[in-house]
Amino acid sequence: MQLGFMFATGIENSIPTIQNGTVRMDELEKCGHYTYWKKDFELVKELGINFLRYGPPLHKAFLGKGKFDWSFTDEAFAELKRLNIVPIVDLCHFGVPDWIGNFQNPEFPQLFKEYSRAFAERYPWVQLYTPVNEMYICAVFSALYG
């Protein structure tokens, strides 16, 4: 794929927990994206933007080792493909599923590898990724402040 200058927008998909991990802050839920995702994508297209930084809700898609629920992701990515919007996929954006605990889980690298591979195999047409959003900040907030 030959890419020149890309103008992109994005839909925030952070899923951190706050209050010592007791409250999930799902930004896709907070902005109504689970209800209005088709309209959100139509607006991106209407603006003439062909690249969208976008990630599936990791905590809803990765249910356990070898367990995935791709139902929302299948619909959303099919619509992106139909609209010819190129996703820049955020696989992990400030948060992990509850069953993983947090980024200090020593199994996280292997688990994330499993999730990433499963995603890439399911959506082979996707070529652009942000595997982990803002790795430095993620590391500092997880290790230094975590």
mmCIF file of N, CA and C in Angstrom:
data_model
loop_
_atom_site.group_PDB
_atom_site.id
_atom_site.type_symbol
_atom_site.label_atom_id
_atom_site.label_comp_id
_atom_site.label_asym_id
_atom_site.label_seq_id
_atom_site.Cartn_x
_atom_site.Cartn_y
_atom_site.Cartn_z
ATOM 1 N N MET A 1 0.845 -1.167 0.000
ATOM 2 C CA MET A 1 0.000 0.000 0.000
ATOM 3 C C MET A 1 0.894 1.234 0.000
ATOM 4 N N GLN A 2 0.726 2.092 -0.970
ATOM 5 C CA GLN A 2 1.478 3.335 -1.071
ATOM 6 C C GLN A 2 0.623 4.442 -0.469
ATOM 7 N N LEU A 3 1.131 5.058 0.592
ATOM 8 C CA LEU A 3 0.385 6.128 1.235
ATOM 9 C C LEU A 3 1.185 7.416 1.195
ATOM 10 N N GLY A 4 0.527 8.490 0.848
ATOM 11 C CA GLY A 4 1.125 9.809 0.918
ATOM 12 C C GLY A 4 0.621 10.478 2.187
ATOM 13 N N PHE A 5 0.353 11.743 2.091
ATOM 14 C CA PHE A 5 -0.188 12.491 3.214
ATOM 15 C C PHE A 5 -1.586 11.987 3.540
ATOM 16 N N MET A 6 -1.839 11.757 4.811
ATOM 17 C CA MET A 6 -3.162 11.303 5.247
ATOM 18 C C MET A 6 -3.722 12.313 6.235
ATOM 19 N N PHE A 7 -4.950 12.734 6.030
ATOM 20 C CA PHE A 7 -5.655 13.530 7.024
ATOM 21 C C PHE A 7 -6.646 12.583 7.668
ATOM 22 N N ALA A 8 -6.561 12.465 8.967
ATOM 23 C CA ALA A 8 -7.408 11.503 9.681
ATOM 24 C C ALA A 8 -8.106 12.177 10.845
ATOM 25 N N THR A 9 -9.122 11.530 11.308
ATOM 26 C CA THR A 9 -9.773 11.895 12.561
ATOM 27 C C THR A 9 -9.838 10.619 13.389
ATOM 28 N N GLY A 10 -10.427 10.692 14.548
ATOM 29 C CA GLY A 10 -10.513 9.498 15.375
ATOM 30 C C GLY A 10 -11.689 9.552 16.320
ATOM 31 N N ILE A 11 -12.048 8.396 16.802
ATOM 32 C CA ILE A 11 -13.108 8.263 17.804
ATOM 33 C C ILE A 11 -12.456 7.670 19.044
ATOM 34 N N GLU A 12 -12.539 8.382 20.129
ATOM 35 C CA GLU A 12 -11.861 7.994 21.375
ATOM 36 C C GLU A 12 -12.391 6.663 21.900
ATOM 37 N N ASN A 13 -11.472 5.721 22.129
ATOM 38 C CA ASN A 13 -11.895 4.405 22.615
ATOM 39 C C ASN A 13 -11.165 3.999 23.894
ATOM 40 N N SER A 14 -10.802 4.993 24.707
ATOM 41 C CA SER A 14 -10.172 4.681 26.001
ATOM 42 C C SER A 14 -11.157 3.928 26.887
ATOM 43 N N ILE A 15 -10.601 3.005 27.681
ATOM 44 C CA ILE A 15 -11.439 2.228 28.606
ATOM 45 C C ILE A 15 -10.766 2.090 29.977
ATOM 46 N N PRO A 16 -10.216 3.188 30.521
ATOM 47 C CA PRO A 16 -9.517 3.040 31.799
ATOM 48 C C PRO A 16 -10.489 2.746 32.937
ATOM 49 N N THR A 17 -9.919 2.257 34.012
ATOM 50 C CA THR A 17 -10.688 2.153 35.239
ATOM 51 C C THR A 17 -10.164 3.222 36.188
ATOM 52 N N ILE A 18 -11.054 3.731 37.011
ATOM 53 C CA ILE A 18 -10.694 4.734 38.003
ATOM 54 C C ILE A 18 -11.163 4.243 39.365
ATOM 55 N N GLN A 19 -10.903 5.040 40.383
ATOM 56 C CA GLN A 19 -11.280 4.693 41.756
ATOM 57 C C GLN A 19 -10.761 3.301 42.124
ATOM 58 N N ASN A 20 -9.443 3.145 41.965
ATOM 59 C CA ASN A 20 -8.769 1.878 42.269
ATOM 60 C C ASN A 20 -9.341 0.695 41.496
ATOM 61 N N GLY A 21 -9.691 0.946 40.248
ATOM 62 C CA GLY A 21 -10.159 -0.128 39.378
ATOM 63 C C GLY A 21 -11.608 -0.524 39.566
ATOM 64 N N THR A 22 -12.383 0.263 40.308
ATOM 65 C CA THR A 22 -13.763 -0.130 40.592
ATOM 66 C C THR A 22 -14.779 0.442 39.599
ATOM 67 N N VAL A 23 -14.370 1.448 38.815
ATOM 68 C CA VAL A 23 -15.293 2.094 37.878
ATOM 69 C C VAL A 23 -14.652 2.107 36.494
ATOM 70 N N ARG A 24 -15.338 1.569 35.523
ATOM 71 C CA ARG A 24 -14.868 1.550 34.131
ATOM 72 C C ARG A 24 -15.349 2.819 33.437
ATOM 73 N N MET A 25 -14.429 3.515 32.779
ATOM 74 C CA MET A 25 -14.759 4.702 31.991
ATOM 75 C C MET A 25 -14.651 4.325 30.516
ATOM 76 N N ASP A 26 -15.744 3.931 29.933
ATOM 77 C CA ASP A 26 -15.796 3.513 28.537
ATOM 78 C C ASP A 26 -16.175 4.730 27.697
ATOM 79 N N GLU A 27 -15.180 5.305 27.023
ATOM 80 C CA GLU A 27 -15.417 6.531 26.267
ATOM 81 C C GLU A 27 -16.367 6.325 25.087
ATOM 82 N N LEU A 28 -16.371 5.148 24.480
ATOM 83 C CA LEU A 28 -17.330 4.886 23.400
ATOM 84 C C LEU A 28 -18.757 4.905 23.921
ATOM 85 N N GLU A 29 -18.938 4.410 25.126
ATOM 86 C CA GLU A 29 -20.261 4.438 25.747
ATOM 87 C C GLU A 29 -20.645 5.864 26.127
ATOM 88 N N LYS A 30 -19.709 6.590 26.727
ATOM 89 C CA LYS A 30 -19.990 7.954 27.188
ATOM 90 C C LYS A 30 -20.423 8.874 26.058
ATOM 91 N N CYS A 31 -19.864 8.697 24.865
ATOM 92 C CA CYS A 31 -20.222 9.586 23.751
ATOM 93 C C CYS A 31 -21.375 9.043 22.905
ATOM 94 N N GLY A 32 -21.945 7.899 23.298
ATOM 95 C CA GLY A 32 -23.084 7.354 22.577
ATOM 96 C C GLY A 32 -22.725 6.581 21.324
ATOM 97 N N HIS A 33 -21.451 6.244 21.161
ATOM 98 C CA HIS A 33 -21.019 5.586 19.922
ATOM 99 C C HIS A 33 -21.654 4.211 19.720
ATOM 100 N N TYR A 34 -21.888 3.463 20.789
ATOM 101 C CA TYR A 34 -22.500 2.140 20.626
ATOM 102 C C TYR A 34 -23.901 2.247 20.029
ATOM 103 N N THR A 35 -24.551 3.383 20.225
ATOM 104 C CA THR A 35 -25.873 3.620 19.655
ATOM 105 C C THR A 35 -25.773 4.265 18.268
ATOM 106 N N TYR A 36 -24.839 5.211 18.112
ATOM 107 C CA TYR A 36 -24.795 6.047 16.911
ATOM 108 C C TYR A 36 -23.592 5.768 16.010
ATOM 109 N N TRP A 37 -23.009 4.570 16.111
ATOM 110 C CA TRP A 37 -21.782 4.296 15.369
ATOM 111 C C TRP A 37 -21.953 4.439 13.863
ATOM 112 N N LYS A 38 -23.081 4.026 13.320
ATOM 113 C CA LYS A 38 -23.273 4.168 11.870
ATOM 114 C C LYS A 38 -23.305 5.638 11.474
ATOM 115 N N LYS A 39 -23.999 6.440 12.245
ATOM 116 C CA LYS A 39 -24.068 7.884 11.975
ATOM 117 C C LYS A 39 -22.680 8.505 12.133
ATOM 118 N N ASP A 40 -21.933 8.079 13.161
ATOM 119 C CA ASP A 40 -20.576 8.591 13.352
ATOM 120 C C ASP A 40 -19.724 8.344 12.108
ATOM 121 N N PHE A 41 -19.800 7.141 11.568
ATOM 122 C CA PHE A 41 -19.017 6.807 10.372
ATOM 123 C C PHE A 41 -19.509 7.590 9.153
ATOM 124 N N GLU A 42 -20.826 7.757 9.038
ATOM 125 C CA GLU A 42 -21.375 8.538 7.927
ATOM 126 C C GLU A 42 -20.882 9.977 7.989
ATOM 127 N N LEU A 43 -20.789 10.538 9.189
ATOM 128 C CA LEU A 43 -20.300 11.908 9.337
ATOM 129 C C LEU A 43 -18.829 12.022 8.953
ATOM 130 N N VAL A 44 -18.040 11.017 9.287
ATOM 131 C CA VAL A 44 -16.642 11.005 8.868
ATOM 132 C C VAL A 44 -16.576 11.056 7.347
ATOM 133 N N LYS A 45 -17.358 10.215 6.703
ATOM 134 C CA LYS A 45 -17.375 10.161 5.237
ATOM 135 C C LYS A 45 -17.876 11.490 4.656
ATOM 136 N N GLU A 46 -18.925 12.043 5.263
ATOM 137 C CA GLU A 46 -19.500 13.307 4.800
ATOM 138 C C GLU A 46 -18.464 14.437 4.863
ATOM 139 N N LEU A 47 -17.574 14.380 5.839
ATOM 140 C CA LEU A 47 -16.515 15.385 5.959
ATOM 141 C C LEU A 47 -15.408 15.182 4.932
ATOM 142 N N GLY A 48 -15.469 14.077 4.199
ATOM 143 C CA GLY A 48 -14.452 13.796 3.195
ATOM 144 C C GLY A 48 -13.174 13.218 3.779
ATOM 145 N N ILE A 49 -13.264 12.677 4.981
ATOM 146 C CA ILE A 49 -12.104 12.078 5.639
ATOM 147 C C ILE A 49 -12.104 10.586 5.323
ATOM 148 N N ASN A 50 -10.982 10.096 4.829
ATOM 149 C CA ASN A 50 -10.901 8.703 4.398
ATOM 150 C C ASN A 50 -10.128 7.800 5.357
ATOM 151 N N PHE A 51 -9.551 8.379 6.412
ATOM 152 C CA PHE A 51 -8.786 7.608 7.392
ATOM 153 C C PHE A 51 -9.347 7.902 8.775
ATOM 154 N N LEU A 52 -9.577 6.838 9.534
ATOM 155 C CA LEU A 52 -10.164 6.995 10.864
ATOM 156 C C LEU A 52 -9.373 6.190 11.874
ATOM 157 N N ARG A 53 -8.828 6.874 12.860
ATOM 158 C CA ARG A 53 -8.194 6.154 13.964
ATOM 159 C C ARG A 53 -9.327 5.634 14.838
ATOM 160 N N TYR A 54 -9.382 4.321 14.940
ATOM 161 C CA TYR A 54 -10.551 3.697 15.554
ATOM 162 C C TYR A 54 -10.161 2.349 16.131
ATOM 163 N N GLY A 55 -10.682 2.031 17.275
ATOM 164 C CA GLY A 55 -10.381 0.736 17.865
ATOM 165 C C GLY A 55 -11.609 0.048 18.404
ATOM 166 N N PRO A 56 -11.594 -1.251 18.338
ATOM 167 C CA PRO A 56 -12.694 -2.009 18.935
ATOM 168 C C PRO A 56 -12.621 -1.899 20.447
ATOM 169 N N PRO A 57 -13.735 -2.060 21.125
ATOM 170 C CA PRO A 57 -13.726 -2.019 22.588
ATOM 171 C C PRO A 57 -13.055 -3.283 23.146
ATOM 172 N N LEU A 58 -11.790 -3.152 23.485
ATOM 173 C CA LEU A 58 -10.984 -4.288 23.928
ATOM 174 C C LEU A 58 -11.651 -5.072 25.058
ATOM 175 N N HIS A 59 -12.215 -4.365 26.018
ATOM 176 C CA HIS A 59 -12.812 -5.032 27.183
ATOM 177 C C HIS A 59 -14.082 -5.807 26.838
ATOM 178 N N LYS A 60 -14.697 -5.485 25.702
ATOM 179 C CA LYS A 60 -15.899 -6.212 25.276
ATOM 180 C C LYS A 60 -15.575 -7.303 24.268
ATOM 181 N N ALA A 61 -14.440 -7.148 23.564
ATOM 182 C CA ALA A 61 -14.072 -8.119 22.534
ATOM 183 C C ALA A 61 -13.209 -9.262 23.070
ATOM 184 N N PHE A 62 -12.343 -8.977 24.025
ATOM 185 C CA PHE A 62 -11.397 -9.977 24.535
ATOM 186 C C PHE A 62 -11.914 -10.460 25.892
ATOM 187 N N LEU A 63 -12.615 -11.585 25.874
ATOM 188 C CA LEU A 63 -13.336 -12.068 27.050
ATOM 189 C C LEU A 63 -12.527 -13.015 27.931
ATOM 190 N N GLY A 64 -11.432 -13.538 27.431
ATOM 191 C CA GLY A 64 -10.583 -14.463 28.176
ATOM 192 C C GLY A 64 -9.613 -15.114 27.217
ATOM 193 N N LYS A 65 -8.710 -15.895 27.756
ATOM 194 C CA LYS A 65 -7.746 -16.577 26.900
ATOM 195 C C LYS A 65 -8.497 -17.397 25.850
ATOM 196 N N GLY A 66 -8.264 -17.078 24.593
ATOM 197 C CA GLY A 66 -8.909 -17.791 23.498
ATOM 198 C C GLY A 66 -10.392 -17.514 23.342
ATOM 199 N N LYS A 67 -10.922 -16.508 24.050
ATOM 200 C CA LYS A 67 -12.358 -16.195 23.992
ATOM 201 C C LYS A 67 -12.556 -14.763 23.511
ATOM 202 N N PHE A 68 -13.308 -14.636 22.425
ATOM 203 C CA PHE A 68 -13.525 -13.333 21.819
ATOM 204 C C PHE A 68 -14.999 -13.158 21.477
ATOM 205 N N ASP A 69 -15.463 -11.928 21.562
ATOM 206 C CA ASP A 69 -16.797 -11.568 21.084
ATOM 207 C C ASP A 69 -16.593 -10.465 20.054
ATOM 208 N N TRP A 70 -16.666 -10.835 18.800
ATOM 209 C CA TRP A 70 -16.417 -9.896 17.711
ATOM 210 C C TRP A 70 -17.716 -9.285 17.174
ATOM 211 N N SER A 71 -18.838 -9.483 17.840
ATOM 212 C CA SER A 71 -20.120 -9.071 17.260
ATOM 213 C C SER A 71 -20.153 -7.578 16.913
ATOM 214 N N PHE A 72 -19.857 -6.698 17.841
ATOM 215 C CA PHE A 72 -19.864 -5.263 17.544
ATOM 216 C C PHE A 72 -18.760 -4.915 16.547
ATOM 217 N N THR A 73 -17.583 -5.473 16.759
ATOM 218 C CA THR A 73 -16.434 -5.180 15.905
ATOM 219 C C THR A 73 -16.704 -5.617 14.468
ATOM 220 N N ASP A 74 -17.316 -6.781 14.271
ATOM 221 C CA ASP A 74 -17.655 -7.240 12.921
ATOM 222 C C ASP A 74 -18.544 -6.234 12.203
ATOM 223 N N GLU A 75 -19.577 -5.775 12.893
ATOM 224 C CA GLU A 75 -20.497 -4.817 12.269
ATOM 225 C C GLU A 75 -19.798 -3.499 11.955
ATOM 226 N N ALA A 76 -19.054 -2.986 12.929
ATOM 227 C CA ALA A 76 -18.401 -1.689 12.759
ATOM 228 C C ALA A 76 -17.368 -1.732 11.637
ATOM 229 N N PHE A 77 -16.538 -2.758 11.620
ATOM 230 C CA PHE A 77 -15.490 -2.816 10.604
ATOM 231 C C PHE A 77 -16.054 -3.132 9.222
ATOM 232 N N ALA A 78 -17.144 -3.857 9.156
ATOM 233 C CA ALA A 78 -17.805 -4.073 7.861
ATOM 234 C C ALA A 78 -18.322 -2.741 7.315
ATOM 235 N N GLU A 79 -18.846 -1.903 8.191
ATOM 236 C CA GLU A 79 -19.353 -0.599 7.751
ATOM 237 C C GLU A 79 -18.207 0.312 7.312
ATOM 238 N N LEU A 80 -17.094 0.296 8.040
ATOM 239 C CA LEU A 80 -15.933 1.080 7.616
ATOM 240 C C LEU A 80 -15.475 0.642 6.225
ATOM 241 N N LYS A 81 -15.428 -0.648 6.023
ATOM 242 C CA LYS A 81 -15.007 -1.178 4.724
ATOM 243 C C LYS A 81 -15.994 -0.773 3.637
ATOM 244 N N ARG A 82 -17.291 -0.878 3.930
ATOM 245 C CA ARG A 82 -18.323 -0.508 2.951
ATOM 246 C C ARG A 82 -18.206 0.961 2.559
ATOM 247 N N LEU A 83 -17.913 1.817 3.548
ATOM 248 C CA LEU A 83 -17.795 3.253 3.302
ATOM 249 C C LEU A 83 -16.427 3.644 2.737
ATOM 250 N N ASN A 84 -15.555 2.666 2.587
ATOM 251 C CA ASN A 84 -14.201 2.906 2.089
ATOM 252 C C ASN A 84 -13.437 3.887 2.988
ATOM 253 N N ILE A 85 -13.624 3.728 4.292
ATOM 254 C CA ILE A 85 -12.857 4.478 5.284
ATOM 255 C C ILE A 85 -11.756 3.544 5.779
ATOM 256 N N VAL A 86 -10.522 3.983 5.674
ATOM 257 C CA VAL A 86 -9.381 3.169 6.081
ATOM 258 C C VAL A 86 -9.181 3.329 7.589
ATOM 259 N N PRO A 87 -9.319 2.243 8.337
ATOM 260 C CA PRO A 87 -9.104 2.362 9.779
ATOM 261 C C PRO A 87 -7.621 2.311 10.144
ATOM 262 N N ILE A 88 -7.257 3.138 11.098
ATOM 263 C CA ILE A 88 -5.968 3.042 11.770
ATOM 264 C C ILE A 88 -6.337 2.482 13.138
ATOM 265 N N VAL A 89 -6.115 1.192 13.316
ATOM 266 C CA VAL A 89 -6.738 0.468 14.422
ATOM 267 C C VAL A 89 -5.960 0.613 15.725
ATOM 268 N N ASP A 90 -6.656 1.148 16.703
ATOM 269 C CA ASP A 90 -6.187 1.255 18.083
ATOM 270 C C ASP A 90 -6.540 -0.052 18.780
ATOM 271 N N LEU A 91 -5.584 -0.928 18.961
ATOM 272 C CA LEU A 91 -5.901 -2.205 19.597
ATOM 273 C C LEU A 91 -6.011 -2.092 21.116
ATOM 274 N N CYS A 92 -5.246 -1.201 21.709
ATOM 275 C CA CYS A 92 -5.265 -1.036 23.165
ATOM 276 C C CYS A 92 -5.092 0.440 23.482
ATOM 277 N N HIS A 93 -6.104 1.034 24.076
ATOM 278 C CA HIS A 93 -6.101 2.471 24.329
ATOM 279 C C HIS A 93 -6.475 2.729 25.787
ATOM 280 N N PHE A 94 -5.491 2.826 26.625
ATOM 281 C CA PHE A 94 -5.686 3.139 28.050
ATOM 282 C C PHE A 94 -6.714 2.246 28.725
ATOM 283 N N GLY A 95 -6.418 0.986 28.852
ATOM 284 C CA GLY A 95 -7.279 0.099 29.616
ATOM 285 C C GLY A 95 -7.247 -1.317 29.092
ATOM 286 N N VAL A 96 -7.484 -2.240 29.996
ATOM 287 C CA VAL A 96 -7.534 -3.662 29.661
ATOM 288 C C VAL A 96 -8.824 -4.246 30.228
ATOM 289 N N PRO A 97 -9.231 -5.409 29.740
ATOM 290 C CA PRO A 97 -10.427 -6.052 30.305
ATOM 291 C C PRO A 97 -10.245 -6.356 31.796
ATOM 292 N N ASP A 98 -11.332 -6.363 32.518
ATOM 293 C CA ASP A 98 -11.285 -6.613 33.961
ATOM 294 C C ASP A 98 -10.576 -7.912 34.304
ATOM 295 N N TRP A 99 -10.771 -8.946 33.495
ATOM 296 C CA TRP A 99 -10.191 -10.254 33.823
ATOM 297 C C TRP A 99 -8.661 -10.241 33.750
ATOM 298 N N ILE A 100 -8.084 -9.276 33.017
ATOM 299 C CA ILE A 100 -6.626 -9.149 32.968
ATOM 300 C C ILE A 100 -6.118 -8.406 34.203
ATOM 301 N N GLY A 101 -6.936 -7.534 34.726
ATOM 302 C CA GLY A 101 -6.555 -6.759 35.900
ATOM 303 C C GLY A 101 -6.038 -5.396 35.496
ATOM 304 N N ASN A 102 -4.738 -5.336 35.175
ATOM 305 C CA ASN A 102 -4.141 -4.077 34.758
ATOM 306 C C ASN A 102 -2.864 -4.378 33.963
ATOM 307 N N PHE A 103 -2.178 -3.327 33.585
ATOM 308 C CA PHE A 103 -0.978 -3.500 32.767
ATOM 309 C C PHE A 103 0.178 -4.140 33.535
ATOM 310 N N GLN A 104 0.089 -4.211 34.853
ATOM 311 C CA GLN A 104 1.137 -4.851 35.630
ATOM 312 C C GLN A 104 1.044 -6.375 35.580
ATOM 313 N N ASN A 105 -0.037 -6.909 35.048
ATOM 314 C CA ASN A 105 -0.185 -8.351 34.920
ATOM 315 C C ASN A 105 0.970 -8.879 34.057
ATOM 316 N N PRO A 106 1.819 -9.754 34.601
ATOM 317 C CA PRO A 106 2.963 -10.235 33.820
ATOM 318 C C PRO A 106 2.564 -11.021 32.577
ATOM 319 N N GLU A 107 1.328 -11.484 32.510
ATOM 320 C CA GLU A 107 0.857 -12.202 31.324
ATOM 321 C C GLU A 107 0.373 -11.262 30.224
ATOM 322 N N PHE A 108 0.280 -9.962 30.530
ATOM 323 C CA PHE A 108 -0.290 -9.039 29.557
ATOM 324 C C PHE A 108 0.387 -9.098 28.186
ATOM 325 N N PRO A 109 1.726 -9.080 28.091
ATOM 326 C CA PRO A 109 2.327 -9.119 26.743
ATOM 327 C C PRO A 109 1.877 -10.329 25.920
ATOM 328 N N GLN A 110 1.825 -11.494 26.535
ATOM 329 C CA GLN A 110 1.410 -12.695 25.809
ATOM 330 C C GLN A 110 -0.082 -12.639 25.469
ATOM 331 N N LEU A 111 -0.886 -12.150 26.403
ATOM 332 C CA LEU A 111 -2.323 -12.032 26.152
ATOM 333 C C LEU A 111 -2.598 -11.025 25.038
ATOM 334 N N PHE A 112 -1.876 -9.908 25.068
ATOM 335 C CA PHE A 112 -2.069 -8.893 24.030
ATOM 336 C C PHE A 112 -1.627 -9.427 22.667
ATOM 337 N N LYS A 113 -0.576 -10.208 22.655
ATOM 338 C CA LYS A 113 -0.139 -10.856 21.413
ATOM 339 C C LYS A 113 -1.258 -11.746 20.864
ATOM 340 N N GLU A 114 -1.891 -12.515 21.743
ATOM 341 C CA GLU A 114 -2.990 -13.393 21.324
ATOM 342 C C GLU A 114 -4.138 -12.582 20.736
ATOM 343 N N TYR A 115 -4.518 -11.516 21.423
ATOM 344 C CA TYR A 115 -5.605 -10.663 20.954
ATOM 345 C C TYR A 115 -5.250 -10.018 19.615
ATOM 346 N N SER A 116 -4.043 -9.478 19.520
ATOM 347 C CA SER A 116 -3.608 -8.806 18.291
ATOM 348 C C SER A 116 -3.615 -9.759 17.103
ATOM 349 N N ARG A 117 -3.114 -10.957 17.329
ATOM 350 C CA ARG A 117 -3.096 -11.958 16.257
ATOM 351 C C ARG A 117 -4.520 -12.316 15.839
ATOM 352 N N ALA A 118 -5.393 -12.535 16.802
ATOM 353 C CA ALA A 118 -6.778 -12.896 16.497
ATOM 354 C C ALA A 118 -7.454 -11.784 15.697
ATOM 355 N N PHE A 119 -7.211 -10.531 16.090
ATOM 356 C CA PHE A 119 -7.794 -9.411 15.351
ATOM 357 C C PHE A 119 -7.266 -9.384 13.916
ATOM 358 N N ALA A 120 -5.949 -9.471 13.760
ATOM 359 C CA ALA A 120 -5.343 -9.395 12.427
ATOM 360 C C ALA A 120 -5.805 -10.538 11.526
ATOM 361 N N GLU A 121 -5.989 -11.713 12.091
ATOM 362 C CA GLU A 121 -6.470 -12.850 11.294
ATOM 363 C C GLU A 121 -7.932 -12.681 10.902
ATOM 364 N N ARG A 122 -8.715 -12.057 11.772
ATOM 365 C CA ARG A 122 -10.136 -11.874 11.483
ATOM 366 C C ARG A 122 -10.362 -10.763 10.453
ATOM 367 N N TYR A 123 -9.508 -9.749 10.479
ATOM 368 C CA TYR A 123 -9.655 -8.596 9.587
ATOM 369 C C TYR A 123 -8.366 -8.413 8.776
ATOM 370 N N PRO A 124 -8.070 -9.347 7.875
ATOM 371 C CA PRO A 124 -6.800 -9.283 7.146
ATOM 372 C C PRO A 124 -6.671 -8.074 6.229
ATOM 373 N N TRP A 125 -7.759 -7.444 5.890
ATOM 374 C CA TRP A 125 -7.725 -6.271 5.023
ATOM 375 C C TRP A 125 -7.240 -5.019 5.752
ATOM 376 N N VAL A 126 -7.238 -5.048 7.084
ATOM 377 C CA VAL A 126 -6.744 -3.909 7.861
ATOM 378 C C VAL A 126 -5.221 -3.902 7.801
ATOM 379 N N GLN A 127 -4.650 -2.752 7.492
ATOM 380 C CA GLN A 127 -3.201 -2.649 7.324
ATOM 381 C C GLN A 127 -2.529 -1.653 8.266
ATOM 382 N N LEU A 128 -3.277 -0.728 8.844
ATOM 383 C CA LEU A 128 -2.678 0.323 9.667
ATOM 384 C C LEU A 128 -3.092 0.147 11.130
ATOM 385 N N TYR A 129 -2.108 0.229 12.021
ATOM 386 C CA TYR A 129 -2.361 -0.037 13.439
ATOM 387 C C TYR A 129 -1.645 0.957 14.343
ATOM 388 N N THR A 130 -2.251 1.229 15.460
ATOM 389 C CA THR A 130 -1.618 1.802 16.636
ATOM 390 C C THR A 130 -1.775 0.710 17.682
ATOM 391 N N PRO A 131 -0.796 -0.190 17.817
ATOM 392 C CA PRO A 131 -0.996 -1.341 18.713
ATOM 393 C C PRO A 131 -1.343 -0.939 20.147
ATOM 394 N N VAL A 132 -0.527 -0.059 20.728
ATOM 395 C CA VAL A 132 -0.796 0.434 22.080
ATOM 396 C C VAL A 132 -0.712 1.954 22.022
ATOM 397 N N ASN A 133 -1.796 2.608 22.383
ATOM 398 C CA ASN A 133 -1.837 4.064 22.364
ATOM 399 C C ASN A 133 -0.836 4.649 23.361
ATOM 400 N N GLU A 134 -0.077 5.623 22.913
ATOM 401 C CA GLU A 134 0.834 6.376 23.764
ATOM 402 C C GLU A 134 1.580 5.474 24.746
ATOM 403 N N MET A 135 2.433 4.644 24.200
ATOM 404 C CA MET A 135 3.127 3.640 25.002
ATOM 405 C C MET A 135 3.886 4.248 26.184
ATOM 406 N N TYR A 136 4.524 5.384 25.985
ATOM 407 C CA TYR A 136 5.284 5.998 27.074
ATOM 408 C C TYR A 136 4.360 6.374 28.236
ATOM 409 N N ILE A 137 3.275 7.064 27.922
ATOM 410 C CA ILE A 137 2.327 7.474 28.973
ATOM 411 C C ILE A 137 1.725 6.239 29.630
ATOM 412 N N CYS A 138 1.379 5.250 28.826
ATOM 413 C CA CYS A 138 0.824 4.005 29.362
ATOM 414 C C CYS A 138 1.816 3.374 30.342
ATOM 415 N N ALA A 139 3.082 3.332 29.967
ATOM 416 C CA ALA A 139 4.108 2.734 30.829
ATOM 417 C C ALA A 139 4.304 3.550 32.104
ATOM 418 N N VAL A 140 4.385 4.863 31.979
ATOM 419 C CA VAL A 140 4.588 5.715 33.138
ATOM 420 C C VAL A 140 3.408 5.595 34.104
ATOM 421 N N PHE A 141 2.210 5.720 33.565
ATOM 422 C CA PHE A 141 1.031 5.666 34.432
ATOM 423 C C PHE A 141 0.843 4.274 35.036
ATOM 424 N N SER A 142 1.239 3.234 34.323
ATOM 425 C CA SER A 142 1.078 1.881 34.829
ATOM 426 C C SER A 142 2.189 1.499 35.800
ATOM 427 N N ALA A 143 3.428 1.761 35.395
ATOM 428 C CA ALA A 143 4.566 1.296 36.202
ATOM 429 C C ALA A 143 4.920 2.308 37.293
ATOM 430 N N LEU A 144 5.141 3.552 36.917
ATOM 431 C CA LEU A 144 5.579 4.548 37.881
ATOM 432 C C LEU A 144 4.459 4.927 38.845
ATOM 433 N N TYR A 145 3.272 5.188 38.300
ATOM 434 C CA TYR A 145 2.148 5.612 39.140
ATOM 435 C C TYR A 145 1.226 4.473 39.531
ATOM 436 N N GLY A 146 1.327 3.325 38.815
ATOM 437 C CA GLY A 146 0.402 2.216 39.003
ATOM 438 C C GLY A 146 0.527 1.559 40.336
#
